[in-house]
Amino acid sequence: MELFYPLPSLSMHLPDLIADLGLILAAAGITTLIFKRIKQPLVLGYILAGLLVGPHLDFFPSVTDTKSINIWGEIGVIFLLFSLGLEFSFKKLVKVGGSASITAVVEVVFMLLIGFAAGKLMSWKTMDSIFLGGILSVSSTTIIIRAFEELGVKHKKFAGLVFGVLIVEDLVAILLLVLLSTLAVSQQFAGSEMLISILKLAFFLVLWFLGGIFLIPTFLKATRKLMNDETMLIVSLALCLIMVLLAVKVGFSPALGAFIMGSILAETTQAEKIEHLTKSVKDLFAAVFFVSVGMLIDPKILVDYALPIVIVTLATILGKFLSSSLGALLSGQPLKTSVQAGMSLAQIGEFSFIIATLGLTLKVTSDFLYPIAVAASAITTFTTPYLIKLSEPFYNYLNRILPKKWIDGIARYSSSTAGITTLSDWKILLRSYAFNTIIHSVIIIAVIFLASRYVQPFIAKNVVNGLKSTIISLIASFILMAPFLWALSIRRIQKTAYSHLWLNKKFTRGPLIAIEVFRIALGIFFVGFLMYEFFDTWVAAGIALGLIVLVMVIFSRKLQAFYNKLEKRFMLNLNARENQKPDILPWDTHLTEIKVSPESDVVGKTLAELMIREKYGVNIALIERGRNNIPTPGRDERLYPNDNLLLIGADDQLASVKALLEVDLPDTEQEKSFPDKEMTLQKVVVSTESPVYGLSIRNAGIREKAQALIVGIERGAERILNPSSDFIFDSGDVIWIVGNNKKIKEVI
């Protein structure tokens, strides 16, 4: 009797895909260990592994089924972009502030021009030069975060600016992927096609974001009790791939869909858990992607194009330093912060590989561009930590050699643009109307096209045919549109600002009436557009339009109540995971977050005993202890293990306090962000009508009433940091105060 059966035929012949995958992972594993040992980025190890197992070197076993590996690489791009989306979050983009936005835009525009010019100077084709500009325009989030952690500079002022720039650059990179794809297909600079691509991207970004925030957090909350780690992982990857399918369906790249779904999930309360669960999947497929990147590199090309590699590398380092520093200066940042940010951003990374891959996939770039981009990325990866280290000494050098007039001018410009800018009633109103119009127009257009292209044909084919299918589709469409039509045309927005303009400005009633007429006309236009999609004659469309407008007026209150429910649900989902970083602050001070180590000597001591403000010049704006928040703590408050402190001070002051509070933290310990405390630094100008005019800081009771802390006062050319409680406010004084935004406004 046979106890053993012959193995299946599969064991007799191993498929090439499995053999190749084993070879790739083995090479990646060995290089990973080596690069981990020499403390270099793992991405470079993966690229080296790809070079070794690629078709261009014969003294190592080579991958045979390159086509299948490229498919695995595409999956790697999808999960890599999904992971970047989880770290991105559209809400972070909104909160990133003007400084980071201006810096990022200036940098991207200059690097596009520098890359294009460098390509043309080397006599490259136009398309190669354009793609080179795109490759050079985006910095590496992974490399910068790793360098900041290793150098221990995440608490410094310029780090906040750099993180904001990286968030904006991620979105710009997505836009570049769409524009370069359009340009590659059309092979010409067609302004109309570019505009259509941008509008199409904006339309679907808004639509997907609104729909995703409304539906996905609600779904995750409803199924929370059913979700263990396994089901959460499966659901997350399923949502990612569904969005990939949607993106491809409407003509975008799979990478865009993955990035969008990641950014939507980043707004949910499950974001950290999803990021943790999908990390292994992302790491696996990202490794395959970067190995496939290395497989495309021909060492002969690197030798033949050594000079272009040097030129591209120098263009990256010098161009990014100059453009980023200039952008930061224009945005109102001090010279020191601008120089440090510029030298931190001087590299290219993940998105650059993806843009280079796009050019190869579409067959519009030369074979040499890809390895040149990878080589430049490798070199700038090595130089990044050294540039960050040298940024402060280089600033000190500039401070010595630049004319004093320039230094003083930059300081005055930085101070004048810092703080919170007061918005006029017109700005508040117009901004609100613009958001209201864009958001609801996108939703209404989506409903109209969904109804006319999919719902009506489905009903005509499967339910009823003829006029009945049209009427049913029309009624269903209008029911879906009605709340958003009401919000677009009738809903009152920013009532306080509107009342001020209506009552106090005799020349503003005309423009206000014109705005309201435009809103109503736009709503009627969309209804007419809906009618036109379903009816062949204008007479029938006109009758239906009149009936619909009448229904809108009659059921206005019910529509308002229903819309308010929708808006409440959306805002609840949007704010479920609030994680706003405080704004960049004036002078050389800024807010940062530090956790008290259990081993620290400060544990159990009161703030009066520690004298942190007196010794280091650092103020404690807030203590987070578990679920309790203690804003502007008093002198008798004690510090306990794992207290999260929100501190305000200069870089060197915060570094000293950080050494005092954080003791022997493991390398794996991650800095955690505060939930939103609405603690920001504001600039308030005292007038004769101010409640605090003529009062001392103590008598004004700002600390007690607003839970706020005055950290600086400007009186003419004089600056007073940490003023005493006897200081008396006078007209024209500029108060820098940290605390709860709403409470400060109520008191001051």
XYZ file of N, CA and C in Angstrom, residues 480-710:
693
model
N -33.200 64.077 -5.940
C -31.807 64.095 -5.503
C -31.209 65.498 -5.557
N -31.595 66.267 -6.565
C -31.022 67.596 -6.764
C -31.603 68.647 -5.840
N -32.858 68.468 -5.435
C -33.610 69.541 -4.766
C -32.883 70.160 -3.566
N -32.364 69.366 -2.620
C -31.689 70.005 -1.471
C -30.484 70.850 -1.890
N -29.769 70.379 -2.894
C -28.571 71.100 -3.331
C -28.935 72.322 -4.171
N -30.045 72.245 -4.908
C -30.540 73.428 -5.622
C -30.956 74.510 -4.629
N -31.607 74.090 -3.562
C -32.011 75.058 -2.528
C -30.772 75.716 -1.915
N -29.759 74.898 -1.591
C -28.541 75.449 -0.989
C -27.810 76.369 -1.960
N -27.844 76.034 -3.241
C -27.158 76.848 -4.244
C -27.833 78.193 -4.453
N -29.169 78.211 -4.506
C -29.888 79.413 -4.945
C -30.565 80.199 -3.832
N -30.963 79.553 -2.755
C -31.822 80.208 -1.765
C -31.159 80.338 -0.399
N -30.362 79.386 -0.027
C -29.799 79.339 1.321
C -29.043 80.628 1.657
N -29.276 81.134 2.852
C -28.577 82.320 3.329
C -27.219 81.926 3.910
N -26.167 82.597 3.456
C -24.806 82.256 3.863
C -24.181 83.451 4.577
N -23.425 83.168 5.639
C -22.715 84.215 6.388
C -23.651 85.382 6.716
N -24.641 85.095 7.540
C -25.678 86.089 7.829
C -25.118 87.358 8.468
N -24.133 87.207 9.359
C -23.588 88.386 10.042
C -22.910 89.324 9.059
N -22.015 88.776 8.222
C -21.314 89.603 7.234
C -22.311 90.218 6.248
N -23.301 89.437 5.846
C -24.313 89.937 4.896
C -25.094 91.102 5.509
N -25.461 90.968 6.790
C -26.219 92.031 7.465
C -25.388 93.305 7.587
N -24.099 93.158 7.918
C -23.217 94.330 8.024
C -23.162 95.090 6.703
N -23.003 94.340 5.623
C -22.890 94.980 4.317
C -24.214 95.617 3.897
N -25.309 94.962 4.220
C -26.623 95.467 3.808
C -27.006 96.730 4.588
N -26.676 96.740 5.881
C -27.125 97.844 6.735
C -26.141 99.008 6.789
N -24.850 98.703 6.745
C -23.859 99.740 7.032
C -23.234 100.375 5.799
N -23.366 99.786 4.651
C -22.716 100.300 3.448
C -23.770 100.628 2.395
N -23.949 101.892 2.118
C -25.025 102.274 1.206
C -24.726 101.886 -0.242
N -23.437 101.624 -0.566
C -23.096 101.278 -1.935
C -22.990 99.767 -2.157
N -23.329 98.972 -1.155
C -23.168 97.525 -1.294
C -24.466 96.795 -1.605
N -25.594 97.447 -1.525
C -26.861 96.736 -1.756
C -26.992 96.279 -3.210
N -26.522 97.091 -4.130
C -26.589 96.700 -5.542
C -25.823 95.423 -5.823
N -24.531 95.343 -5.451
C -23.790 94.095 -5.656
C -24.397 92.894 -4.932
N -24.920 93.121 -3.723
C -25.546 92.011 -2.997
C -26.763 91.477 -3.741
N -27.585 92.400 -4.252
C -28.765 91.977 -5.031
C -28.326 91.236 -6.291
N -27.263 91.740 -6.937
C -26.766 91.090 -8.150
C -26.290 89.667 -7.859
N -25.637 89.479 -6.711
C -25.167 88.140 -6.339
C -26.347 87.195 -6.139
N -27.389 87.677 -5.453
C -28.563 86.834 -5.213
C -29.272 86.488 -6.526
N -29.355 87.457 -7.438
C -29.976 87.200 -8.747
C -29.168 86.149 -9.510
N -27.835 86.273 -9.433
C -26.978 85.296 -10.113
C -27.190 83.899 -9.540
N -27.298 83.783 -8.224
C -27.511 82.469 -7.606
C -28.812 81.838 -8.083
N -29.877 82.628 -8.113
C -31.174 82.109 -8.559
C -31.111 81.725 -10.033
N -30.465 82.573 -10.832
C -30.348 82.289 -12.263
C -29.557 81.007 -12.502
N -28.521 80.790 -11.705
C -27.721 79.580 -11.855
C -28.539 78.338 -11.519
N -29.346 78.433 -10.462
C -30.216 77.315 -10.117
C -31.216 77.014 -11.221
N -31.824 78.065 -11.797
C -32.774 77.881 -12.896
C -32.070 77.275 -14.112
N -30.844 77.724 -14.367
C -30.080 77.171 -15.493
C -29.878 75.665 -15.321
N -29.506 75.228 -14.116
C -29.274 73.798 -13.893
C -30.570 72.998 -14.043
N -31.667 73.551 -13.582
C -32.953 72.867 -13.767
C -33.286 72.780 -15.252
N -33.075 73.886 -15.978
C -33.304 73.869 -17.418
C -32.404 72.873 -18.126
N -31.157 72.767 -17.665
C -30.227 71.803 -18.238
C -30.731 70.379 -18.017
N -31.275 70.120 -16.823
C -31.863 68.810 -16.529
C -33.026 68.520 -17.475
N -33.893 69.535 -17.685
C -35.029 69.343 -18.582
C -34.556 69.045 -20.011
N -33.546 69.787 -20.425
C -33.043 69.641 -21.793
C -32.470 68.250 -22.035
N -31.917 67.637 -20.980
C -31.356 66.296 -21.104
C -32.448 65.244 -21.334
N -33.693 65.538 -20.927
C -34.760 64.532 -20.988
C -35.834 64.828 -22.027
N -36.056 66.086 -22.349
C -37.143 66.443 -23.265
C -36.583 66.930 -24.595
N -37.335 66.632 -25.658
C -36.904 67.021 -26.995
C -37.329 68.436 -27.345
N -38.405 68.937 -26.741
C -38.934 70.258 -27.107
C -38.739 71.238 -25.959
N -38.489 72.490 -26.318
C -38.307 73.531 -25.308
C -39.611 73.851 -24.591
N -40.755 73.615 -25.267
C -42.040 73.908 -24.625
C -42.254 72.993 -23.424
N -42.020 71.696 -23.655
C -42.164 70.736 -22.559
C -41.161 71.030 -21.446
N -39.954 71.391 -21.856
C -38.937 71.718 -20.858
C -39.339 72.947 -20.054
N -39.921 73.956 -20.725
C -40.346 75.177 -20.036
C -41.461 74.909 -19.035
N -42.423 74.062 -19.408
C -43.524 73.726 -18.489
C -42.984 72.988 -17.262
N -42.122 72.000 -17.515
C -41.538 71.245 -16.405
C -40.703 72.148 -15.508
N -39.987 73.076 -16.119
C -39.168 74.005 -15.348
C -40.030 74.849 -14.413
N -41.164 75.375 -14.914
C -42.062 76.173 -14.081
C -42.611 75.376 -12.916
N -43.011 74.126 -13.181
C -43.543 73.284 -12.109
C -42.484 73.007 -11.034
N -41.255 72.764 -11.468
C -40.190 72.439 -10.519
C -39.846 73.638 -9.650
N -39.766 74.819 -10.268
C -39.483 76.028 -9.490
C -40.589 76.269 -8.467
N -41.838 76.041 -8.849
C -42.971 76.189 -7.932
C -42.849 75.226 -6.754
N -42.484 73.979 -7.057
C -42.306 72.987 -5.996
C -41.186 73.410 -5.043
N -40.105 73.971 -5.608
C -38.983 74.425 -4.786
C -39.426 75.482 -3.779
N -40.268 76.422 -4.222
C -40.728 77.502 -3.353
C -41.648 76.960 -2.262
N -42.560 76.056 -2.643
C -43.548 75.528 -1.687
C -42.866 74.712 -0.587
N -41.903 73.878 -0.980
C -41.271 72.970 -0.023
C -39.916 73.492 0.463
N -39.762 74.807 0.472
C -38.473 75.393 0.827
C -38.035 75.004 2.235
N -38.948 75.056 3.210
C -38.576 74.753 4.598
C -38.201 73.290 4.781
N -38.928 72.403 4.120
C -38.597 70.983 4.231
C -37.242 70.690 3.589
N -36.975 71.358 2.477
C -35.675 71.193 1.832
C -34.559 71.694 2.743
N -34.827 72.813 3.418
C -33.835 73.368 4.335
C -33.535 72.383 5.462
N -34.585 71.800 6.039
C -34.398 70.855 7.139
C -33.627 69.622 6.674
N -33.966 69.133 5.494
C -33.287 67.942 4.977
C -31.826 68.248 4.657
N -31.587 69.414 4.052
C -30.207 69.787 3.722
C -29.378 69.959 4.991
N -29.964 70.548 6.001
C -29.243 70.726 7.266
C -28.813 69.383 7.855
N -29.662 68.357 7.700
C -29.298 67.023 8.176
C -28.109 66.473 7.392
N -28.160 66.658 6.052
C -27.050 66.194 5.219
C -25.759 66.911 5.589
N -25.844 68.225 5.758
C -24.659 69.010 6.084
C -24.109 68.619 7.453
N -24.989 68.386 8.411
C -24.560 67.996 9.745
C -23.818 66.661 9.705
N -24.352 65.709 8.927
C -23.699 64.411 8.802
C -22.335 64.557 8.138
N -22.254 65.377 7.099
C -20.988 65.573 6.395
C -19.941 66.197 7.319
N -20.326 67.243 8.035
C -19.379 67.929 8.923
C -18.955 67.023 10.072
N -19.872 66.184 10.541
C -19.542 65.241 11.607
C -18.472 64.262 11.137
N -18.651 63.747 9.908
C -17.660 62.839 9.339
C -16.329 63.549 9.087
N -16.424 64.784 8.588
C -15.217 65.533 8.231
C -14.367 65.856 9.459
N -15.026 66.146 10.567
C -14.315 66.567 11.775
C -14.072 65.427 12.758
N -14.388 64.202 12.340
C -14.240 63.068 13.256
C -12.783 62.874 13.665
N -11.906 63.132 12.746
C -10.478 62.976 13.075
C -9.777 64.322 12.853
N -9.911 65.143 13.879
C -9.338 66.488 13.775
C -7.888 66.451 14.238
N -7.013 66.903 13.381
C -5.588 66.830 13.731
C -4.846 67.994 13.103
N -5.201 69.197 13.515
C -4.627 70.385 12.899
C -3.334 70.788 13.600
N -2.324 70.981 12.789
C -1.054 71.491 13.308
C -1.165 72.990 13.511
N -0.616 73.547 14.578
C -0.641 74.984 14.771
C 0.112 75.713 13.670
N -0.259 76.948 13.483
C 0.337 77.760 12.427
C 1.776 78.135 12.745
N 2.522 78.451 11.682
C 3.850 79.008 11.859
C 3.714 80.382 12.506
N 4.576 80.699 13.461
C 4.406 81.888 14.273
C 5.457 82.944 13.979
N 5.264 84.170 14.474
C 6.161 85.265 14.153
C 7.478 85.190 14.923
N 8.352 86.170 14.644
C 9.679 86.214 15.213
C 10.353 84.862 14.956
N 11.067 84.372 15.930
C 11.672 83.050 15.775
C 10.962 82.036 16.653
N 9.759 82.371 17.127
C 9.014 81.465 18.017
C 7.966 80.700 17.230
N 7.646 79.514 17.715
C 6.588 78.729 17.092
C 6.085 77.696 18.089
N 4.944 77.122 17.773
C 4.339 76.097 18.626
C 4.877 74.724 18.251
N 5.118 73.897 19.246
C 5.512 72.518 18.995
C 4.961 71.630 20.106
N 4.995 70.334 19.870
C 4.406 69.372 20.806
C 5.502 68.456 21.353
N 5.558 68.282 22.664
C 6.557 67.424 23.303
C 5.874 66.604 24.394
N 6.231 65.328 24.462
C 5.666 64.446 25.488
C 6.669 64.297 26.636
N 6.158 64.331 27.864
C 7.004 64.164 29.051
C 7.338 62.681 29.225
N 8.615 62.360 29.196
C 9.043 60.977 29.397
C 8.882 60.576 30.863
N 8.473 59.337 31.121
C 8.358 58.884 32.518
C 9.691 58.976 33.262
N 10.833 58.905 32.509
C 12.148 58.943 33.151
C 12.631 60.363 33.438
N 11.887 61.369 32.979
C 12.352 62.747 33.119
C 12.323 63.211 34.575
N 13.257 64.097 34.917
C 13.329 64.631 36.281
C 12.197 65.611 36.588
N 11.455 66.041 35.579
C 10.393 67.029 35.803
C 9.121 66.393 36.343
N 9.024 65.073 36.272
C 7.797 64.378 36.676
C 7.493 64.653 38.141
N 6.260 65.052 38.400
C 5.802 65.300 39.763
C 6.061 66.702 40.268
N 6.799 67.504 39.518
C 7.105 68.861 39.958
C 6.095 69.853 39.400
N 5.891 70.949 40.124
C 4.984 71.999 39.662
C 5.713 72.902 38.674
N 4.936 73.653 37.899
C 5.528 74.587 36.948
C 6.300 75.684 37.674
N 5.851 76.045 38.875
C 6.562 77.061 39.657
C 7.945 76.550 40.056
N 8.035 75.258 40.390
C 9.329 74.680 40.757
C 10.259 74.566 39.549
N 9.691 74.215 38.405
C 10.510 74.001 37.216
C 10.988 75.312 36.603
N 10.165 76.376 36.692
C 10.510 77.696 36.151
C 10.944 77.603 34.682
N 10.147 76.867 33.900
C 10.497 76.670 32.487
C 10.487 77.996 31.723
N 9.513 78.841 32.026
C 9.442 80.133 31.342
C 10.628 81.013 31.729
N 10.951 81.014 33.014
C 12.016 81.892 33.495
C 13.398 81.419 33.021
N 13.620 80.103 33.019
C 14.933 79.571 32.664
C 15.158 79.488 31.158
N 14.104 79.099 30.435
C 14.287 78.814 29.016
C 13.553 79.789 28.095
N 12.666 80.627 28.642
C 11.887 81.532 27.807
C 10.783 80.834 27.032
N 10.396 79.633 27.468
C 9.381 78.834 26.785
C 8.085 78.866 27.590
N 6.987 79.095 26.911
C 5.671 79.093 27.567
C 4.949 77.781 27.293
N 4.228 77.291 28.297
C 3.392 76.101 28.131
C 1.973 76.580 27.843
N 1.526 76.375 26.601
C 0.204 76.840 26.194
C -0.893 75.866 26.602
N -0.556 74.566 26.674
C -1.604 73.583 26.958
C -0.959 72.275 27.410
N -1.640 71.580 28.321
C -1.242 70.234 28.734
C -2.379 69.285 28.373
N -2.042 68.213 27.639
C -3.026 67.168 27.352
C -2.685 65.965 28.221
N -3.620 65.594 29.085
C -3.412 64.487 30.021
C -4.555 63.499 29.818
N -4.255 62.425 29.040
C -5.326 61.496 28.709
C -6.369 62.196 27.859
N -7.598 62.204 28.343
C -8.677 62.884 27.623
C -8.898 64.302 28.113
N -8.140 64.722 29.107
C -8.321 66.056 29.683
C -7.320 67.032 29.081
N -7.794 68.247 28.792
C -6.947 69.317 28.286
C -6.900 70.443 29.315
N -5.692 70.922 29.589
C -5.510 72.009 30.559
C -4.876 73.184 29.823
N -5.682 74.131 29.307
C -5.104 75.270 28.587
C -4.481 76.277 29.548
N -3.383 76.899 29.108
C -2.629 77.891 29.889
C -2.578 77.501 31.365
N -1.894 76.384 31.691
C -1.895 75.878 33.073
C -1.271 76.872 34.048
N -1.746 76.825 35.288
C -1.249 77.711 36.333
C 0.064 77.238 36.923
N 0.638 78.061 37.802
C 1.953 77.775 38.381
C 1.961 76.528 39.264
N 0.794 76.173 39.815
C 0.731 75.038 40.736
C 0.463 73.713 40.021
N 0.295 73.753 38.702
C 0.023 72.526 37.954
C 1.287 71.669 37.893
N 1.118 70.365 38.150
C 2.257 69.445 38.123
C 2.321 68.713 36.778
N 3.528 68.263 36.433
C 3.710 67.470 35.226
C 3.778 65.996 35.595
N 3.107 65.163 34.773
C 3.056 63.725 35.033
C 3.563 62.965 33.812
N 3.943 61.689 33.998
C 4.451 60.905 32.866
C 3.470 60.892 31.700
N 4.011 61.031 30.478
C 3.260 60.977 29.224
C 2.310 62.153 29.024
N 2.461 63.222 29.823
C 1.732 64.457 29.521
C 2.194 64.985 28.167
N 1.245 65.390 27.329
C 1.581 66.055 26.068
C 1.535 67.557 26.291
N 2.638 68.242 25.993
C 2.724 69.682 26.209
C 2.748 70.407 24.873
N 1.972 71.480 24.777
C 2.016 72.371 23.624
C 2.824 73.590 24.049
N 4.022 73.726 23.490
C 4.977 74.739 23.931
C 5.164 75.798 22.858
N 5.524 77.009 23.297
C 5.846 78.080 22.368
C 7.202 78.654 22.731
N 8.079 78.729 21.720
C 9.422 79.249 21.950
C 10.225 79.227 20.673
N 11.471 79.653 20.750
C 12.378 79.637 19.608
C 13.033 78.264 19.486
N 13.700 78.026 18.348
C 14.290 76.714 18.087
C 15.251 76.278 19.194
N 16.192 77.153 19.558
C 17.181 76.762 20.559
C 16.554 76.580 21.935
N 15.534 77.418 22.253
C 14.838 77.274 23.539
C 14.093 75.943 23.606
N 13.376 75.623 22.521
C 12.611 74.376 22.493
C 13.535 73.164 22.515
N 14.706 73.278 21.873
C 15.656 72.162 21.899
C 16.129 71.889 23.321
N 16.372 72.964 24.098
C 16.807 72.790 25.491
C 15.716 72.134 26.327
N 14.479 72.594 26.162
C 13.361 72.030 26.919
C 13.091 70.598 26.488
N 13.234 70.323 25.180
C 13.028 68.961 24.685
C 13.987 67.988 25.372
N 15.251 68.414 25.522
C 16.231 67.561 26.209
C 15.858 67.340 27.670
N 15.208 68.344 28.280
C 14.792 68.236 29.676
C 13.590 67.307 29.838
N 12.636 67.393 28.911
C 11.373 66.673 29.051
C 11.429 65.259 28.487
N 12.158 65.087 27.379
C 12.222 63.779 26.735
C 13.552 63.127 27.068
N 13.493 61.958 27.697
C 14.705 61.277 28.147
C 14.744 59.872 27.568
N 15.806 59.575 26.799
C 16.074 58.215 26.308
C 14.858 57.578 25.664
N 14.207 58.324 24.751
C 13.095 57.716 24.028
C 13.624 56.701 23.022
N 12.989 55.539 22.878
C 13.439 54.569 21.874
C 13.315 55.157 20.478
N 14.135 54.638 19.552
C 14.084 55.137 18.181
C 12.738 54.873 17.536
N 12.053 53.816 18.001
C 10.784 53.460 17.380
C 9.638 54.321 17.865
N 9.902 55.122 18.908
C 8.820 55.945 19.459
C 8.438 57.012 18.447
N 7.184 57.097 18.129
C 6.719 58.067 17.130
C 6.104 59.264 17.819
N 6.378 60.449 17.265
C 5.739 61.654 17.797
C 4.271 61.640 17.412
N 3.416 61.854 18.399
C 1.987 61.868 18.135
C 1.484 63.299 18.133
N 0.521 63.526 17.286
C -0.003 64.881 17.149
C -1.151 65.109 18.108
N -1.283 66.334 18.522
C -2.409 66.697 19.356
C -3.691 66.654 18.556
N -4.818 66.337 19.175
C -6.080 66.632 18.527
C -6.277 68.139 18.491
N -7.229 68.601 17.738
C -7.409 70.041 17.558
C -7.811 70.710 18.864
N -6.990 71.631 19.349
C -7.322 72.389 20.555
C -7.678 73.833 20.213
N -7.590 74.179 18.907
C -7.833 75.548 18.461
C -6.879 76.513 19.161
N -5.673 76.035 19.491
C -4.679 76.886 20.128
C -3.796 77.475 19.037
N -3.928 78.751 18.769
C -3.129 79.414 17.754
C -2.600 80.724 18.315
N -1.583 81.267 17.658
C -1.057 82.566 18.044
C -1.701 83.621 17.160
N -2.244 84.658 17.757
C -2.942 85.694 17.018
C -2.314 87.054 17.258
N -2.481 87.912 16.265
C -2.007 89.282 16.382
C -3.224 90.184 16.569
N -3.290 90.886 17.691
C -4.427 91.763 18.003
C -3.897 93.180 18.220
N -4.500 94.142 17.524
C -4.100 95.539 17.660
C -5.052 96.240 18.630
N -4.498 96.894 19.662
C -5.300 97.575 20.675
C -5.697 98.963 20.153
N -6.973 99.281 20.291
C -7.462 100.624 19.965
C -8.092 101.228 21.226
N -8.500 102.489 21.129
C -9.115 103.146 22.291
C -10.443 102.503 22.662
N -11.042 101.756 21.715
C -12.325 101.097 21.978
C -12.152 99.667 22.488
N -10.916 99.179 22.527
C -10.688 97.806 22.985
C -11.011 97.675 24.469
N -11.598 96.549 24.881
C -11.923 96.340 26.303
C -10.694 96.374 27.211
N -9.511 96.091 26.647
C -8.315 96.027 27.485
C -7.550 97.352 27.506
N -8.007 98.352 26.757
C -7.294 99.633 26.666
C -7.180 100.276 28.053
N -5.951 100.661 28.436
C -5.717 101.323 29.716
C -5.609 100.381 30.893
N -5.774 99.071 30.653
C -5.700 98.100 31.749
C -4.349 97.396 31.723
N -3.939 96.883 32.850
C -2.737 96.055 32.901
C -3.108 94.631 32.491
N -2.092 93.828 32.194
C -2.345 92.442 31.801
C -3.078 91.704 32.913
N -2.693 91.987 34.170
C -3.338 91.314 35.300
C -4.806 91.727 35.419
N -5.078 93.032 35.347
C -6.452 93.519 35.520
C -7.352 93.174 34.339
N -6.759 93.008 33.147
C -7.579 92.666 31.974
C -8.159 91.263 32.098
N -7.503 90.405 32.883
C -8.044 89.054 33.125
C -8.089 88.180 31.888
N -7.174 88.422 30.941
C -7.200 87.659 29.685
C -6.950 86.175 29.933
N -6.027 85.884 30.828
C -5.697 84.484 31.101
C -6.894 83.737 31.668
N -7.613 84.391 32.593
C -8.739 83.736 33.250
C -9.962 83.660 32.326
N -10.235 84.746 31.604
C -11.457 84.798 30.790
C -11.322 84.029 29.471
N -10.150 84.135 28.838
C -9.981 83.542 27.509
C -9.085 82.316 27.521
N -8.562 81.949 28.684
C -7.605 80.844 28.780
C -6.487 81.049 27.760
N -5.941 82.263 27.761
C -4.940 82.641 26.775
C -3.709 83.205 27.467
N -2.609 83.254 26.722
C -1.328 83.666 27.274
C -0.700 84.695 26.343
N -0.337 85.861 26.905
C 0.327 86.897 26.119
C 1.821 86.609 26.111
